GROMACS .gro file of C-alpha atoms in nm:
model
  158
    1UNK     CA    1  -0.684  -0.312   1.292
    2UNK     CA    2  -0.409  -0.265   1.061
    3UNK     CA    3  -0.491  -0.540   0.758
    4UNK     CA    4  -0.157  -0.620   0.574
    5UNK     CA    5  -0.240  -0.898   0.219
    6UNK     CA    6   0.029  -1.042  -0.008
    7UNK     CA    7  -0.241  -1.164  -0.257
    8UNK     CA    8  -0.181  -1.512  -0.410
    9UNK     CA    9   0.114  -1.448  -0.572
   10UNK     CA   10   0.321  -1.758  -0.643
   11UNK     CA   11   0.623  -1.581  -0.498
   12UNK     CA   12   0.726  -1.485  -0.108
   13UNK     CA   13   0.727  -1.124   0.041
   14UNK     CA   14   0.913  -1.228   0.369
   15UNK     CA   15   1.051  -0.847   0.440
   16UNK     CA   16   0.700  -0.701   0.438
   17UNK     CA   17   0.524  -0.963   0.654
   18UNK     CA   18   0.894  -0.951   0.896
   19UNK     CA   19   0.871  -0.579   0.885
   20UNK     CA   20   0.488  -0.609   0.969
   21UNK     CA   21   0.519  -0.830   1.264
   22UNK     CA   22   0.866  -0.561   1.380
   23UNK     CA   23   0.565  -0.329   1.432
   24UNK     CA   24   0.315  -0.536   1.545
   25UNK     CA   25   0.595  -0.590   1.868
   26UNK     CA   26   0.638  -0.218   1.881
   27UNK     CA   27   0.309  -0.067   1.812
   28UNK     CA   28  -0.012  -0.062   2.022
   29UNK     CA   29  -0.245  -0.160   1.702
   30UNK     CA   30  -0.363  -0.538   1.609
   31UNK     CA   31  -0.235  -0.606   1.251
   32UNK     CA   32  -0.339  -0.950   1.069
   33UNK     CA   33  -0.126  -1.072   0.758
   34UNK     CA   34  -0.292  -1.242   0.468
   35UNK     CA   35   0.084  -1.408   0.437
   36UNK     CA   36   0.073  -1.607   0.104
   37UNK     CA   37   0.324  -1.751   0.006
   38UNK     CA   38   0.580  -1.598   0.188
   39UNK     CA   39   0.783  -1.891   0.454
   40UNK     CA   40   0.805  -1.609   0.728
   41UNK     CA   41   0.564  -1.704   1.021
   42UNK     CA   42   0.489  -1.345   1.209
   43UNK     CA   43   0.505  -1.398   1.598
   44UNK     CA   44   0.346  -1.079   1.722
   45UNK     CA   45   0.038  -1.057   1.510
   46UNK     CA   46  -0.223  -1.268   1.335
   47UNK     CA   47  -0.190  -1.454   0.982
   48UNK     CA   48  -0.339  -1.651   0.766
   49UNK     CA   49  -0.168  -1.750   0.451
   50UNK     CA   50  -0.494  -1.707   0.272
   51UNK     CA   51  -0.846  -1.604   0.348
   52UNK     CA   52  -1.170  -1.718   0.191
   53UNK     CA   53  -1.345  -1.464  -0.001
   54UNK     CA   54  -1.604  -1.381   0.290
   55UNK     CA   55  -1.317  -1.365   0.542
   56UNK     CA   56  -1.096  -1.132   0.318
   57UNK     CA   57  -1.375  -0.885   0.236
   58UNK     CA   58  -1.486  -0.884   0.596
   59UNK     CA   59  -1.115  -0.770   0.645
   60UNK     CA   60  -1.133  -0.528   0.409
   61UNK     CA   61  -1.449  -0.357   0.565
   62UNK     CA   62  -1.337  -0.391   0.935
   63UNK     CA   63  -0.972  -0.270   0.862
   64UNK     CA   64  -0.884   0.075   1.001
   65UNK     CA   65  -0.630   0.079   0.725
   66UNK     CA   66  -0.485  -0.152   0.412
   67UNK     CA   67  -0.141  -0.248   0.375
   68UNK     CA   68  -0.095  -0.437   0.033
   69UNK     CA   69   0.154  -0.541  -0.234
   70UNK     CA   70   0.087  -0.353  -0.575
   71UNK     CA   71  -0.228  -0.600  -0.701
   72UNK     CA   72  -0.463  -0.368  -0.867
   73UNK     CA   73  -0.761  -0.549  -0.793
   74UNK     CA   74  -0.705  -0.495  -0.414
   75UNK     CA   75  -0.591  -0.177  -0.428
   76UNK     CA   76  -0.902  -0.050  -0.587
   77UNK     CA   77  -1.099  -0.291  -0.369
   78UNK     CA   78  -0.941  -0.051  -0.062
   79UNK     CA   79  -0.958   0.260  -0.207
   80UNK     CA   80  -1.341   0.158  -0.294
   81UNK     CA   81  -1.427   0.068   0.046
   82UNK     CA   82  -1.256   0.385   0.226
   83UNK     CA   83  -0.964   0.280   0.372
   84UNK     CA   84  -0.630   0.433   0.392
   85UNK     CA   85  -0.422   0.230   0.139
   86UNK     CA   86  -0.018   0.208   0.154
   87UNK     CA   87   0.124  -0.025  -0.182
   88UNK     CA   88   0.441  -0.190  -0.061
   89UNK     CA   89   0.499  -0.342  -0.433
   90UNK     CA   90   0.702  -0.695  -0.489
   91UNK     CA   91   1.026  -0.654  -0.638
   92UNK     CA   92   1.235  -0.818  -0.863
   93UNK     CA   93   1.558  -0.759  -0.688
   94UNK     CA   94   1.397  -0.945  -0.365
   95UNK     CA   95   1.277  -1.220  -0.571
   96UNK     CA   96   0.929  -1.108  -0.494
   97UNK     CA   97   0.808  -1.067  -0.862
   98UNK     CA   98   0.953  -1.156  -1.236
   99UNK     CA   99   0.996  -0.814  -1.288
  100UNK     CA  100   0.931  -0.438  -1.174
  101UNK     CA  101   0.560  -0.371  -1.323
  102UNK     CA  102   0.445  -0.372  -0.946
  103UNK     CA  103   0.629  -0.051  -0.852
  104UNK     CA  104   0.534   0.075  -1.145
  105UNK     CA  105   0.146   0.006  -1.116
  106UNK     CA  106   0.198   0.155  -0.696
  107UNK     CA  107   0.345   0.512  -0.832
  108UNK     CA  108   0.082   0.554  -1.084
  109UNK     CA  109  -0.200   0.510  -0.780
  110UNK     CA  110   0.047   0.736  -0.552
  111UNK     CA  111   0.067   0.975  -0.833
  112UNK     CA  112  -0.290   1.046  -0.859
  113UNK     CA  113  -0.278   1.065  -0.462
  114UNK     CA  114  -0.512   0.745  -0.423
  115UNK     CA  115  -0.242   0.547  -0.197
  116UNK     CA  116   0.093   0.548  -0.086
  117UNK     CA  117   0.382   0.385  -0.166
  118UNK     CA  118   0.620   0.232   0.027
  119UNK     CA  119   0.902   0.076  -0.182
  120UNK     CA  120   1.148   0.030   0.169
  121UNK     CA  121   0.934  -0.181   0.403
  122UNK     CA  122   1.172  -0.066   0.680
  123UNK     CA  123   1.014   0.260   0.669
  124UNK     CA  124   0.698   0.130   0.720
  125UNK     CA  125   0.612   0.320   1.050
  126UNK     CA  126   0.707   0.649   0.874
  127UNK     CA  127   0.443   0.558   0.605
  128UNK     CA  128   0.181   0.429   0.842
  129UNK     CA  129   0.139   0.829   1.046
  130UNK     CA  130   0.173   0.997   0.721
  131UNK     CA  131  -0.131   0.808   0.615
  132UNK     CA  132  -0.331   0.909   0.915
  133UNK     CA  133  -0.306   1.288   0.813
  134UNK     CA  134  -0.257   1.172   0.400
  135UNK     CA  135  -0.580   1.396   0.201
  136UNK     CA  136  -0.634   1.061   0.027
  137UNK     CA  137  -0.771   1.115  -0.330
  138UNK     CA  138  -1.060   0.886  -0.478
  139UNK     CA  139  -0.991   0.671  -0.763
  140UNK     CA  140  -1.173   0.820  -1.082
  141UNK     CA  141  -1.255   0.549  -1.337
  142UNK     CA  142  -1.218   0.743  -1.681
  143UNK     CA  143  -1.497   0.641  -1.980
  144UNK     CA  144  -1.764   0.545  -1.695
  145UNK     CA  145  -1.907   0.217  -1.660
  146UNK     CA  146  -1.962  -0.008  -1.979
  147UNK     CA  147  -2.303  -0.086  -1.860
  148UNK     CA  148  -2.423   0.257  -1.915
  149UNK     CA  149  -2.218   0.319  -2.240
  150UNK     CA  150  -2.398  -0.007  -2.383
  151UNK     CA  151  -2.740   0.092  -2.294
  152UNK     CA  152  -2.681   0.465  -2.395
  153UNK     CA  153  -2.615   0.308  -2.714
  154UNK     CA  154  -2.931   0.108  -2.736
  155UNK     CA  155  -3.093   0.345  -2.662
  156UNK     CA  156  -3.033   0.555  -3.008
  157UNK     CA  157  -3.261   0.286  -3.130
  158UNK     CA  158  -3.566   0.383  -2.933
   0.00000   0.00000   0.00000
């Protein structure tokens, strides 16, 4: 299962859920939209417009691969869990976002070869078999964990 989320944006990404559901008709592979609050209703595949916070993790972990607009939180989320992760990001020209930090925030991941990006839904397929060869790269968190720098530090007290 292919598991495409729009996130809770206030703002509608109707070309990624219509380009979703184009594949769902032409593709043997179950996709499920987490729509939002985008006004196209898919026909060929299952949606929700949002999931509970059990149901969307449980997606995350049974998904064979993550389709997702350029939140951060979910793309690290994917990349932590595993998956395959292709970053369609909103954009403001389709009225998808206020402005363009989305694409930027997708080619930073892509550049460090943690996801792919996908700017033209329409070549969504294309993106989809490239990721099923893709060498993914892990997503290294630089300065570790905060946890451990505050109790190194305590520790200089001992």
């Amino acid at each position: 299962m292919i598991f495409v989320t729009l996130g809770t944006q206030k703002f509608q990404m109707n070309r990624l859920v219509k380009a979703v559901d184009k594949l769902a008709a032409e593709m043997e592979e179950e996709f499920f939209i987490q729509t939002g609050h985008s006004s196209y209703k898919p026909e060929n595949c299952g949606s929700q417009q949002f999931l509970s916070k059990e149901e969307y993790k449980a997606k995350i972990e049974s998904c064979r691969m993550l389709i997702t607009h350029a939140g951060v939180g979910t793309i690290i989320e994917g990349i932590t869990a595993g998956k395959p992760v292709i970053v369609v990001p909103r954009l403001k020209d389709m009225k998808e976002h206020v402005d363009d930090h989305q694409l930027q925030i997708a080619e930073a991941f892509s550049n460090k070869g943690c996801v792919l990006c996908c700017s033209d839904a329409d070549k969504l397929k294309k993106y989809i078999q490239k990721a099923e060869k893709y060498d993914f790269q892990p997503y290294e968190v630089k300065g570790g964990n905060i946890e451990d720098i505050v109790l190194d530090f305590i520790d200089i007290f001992d």
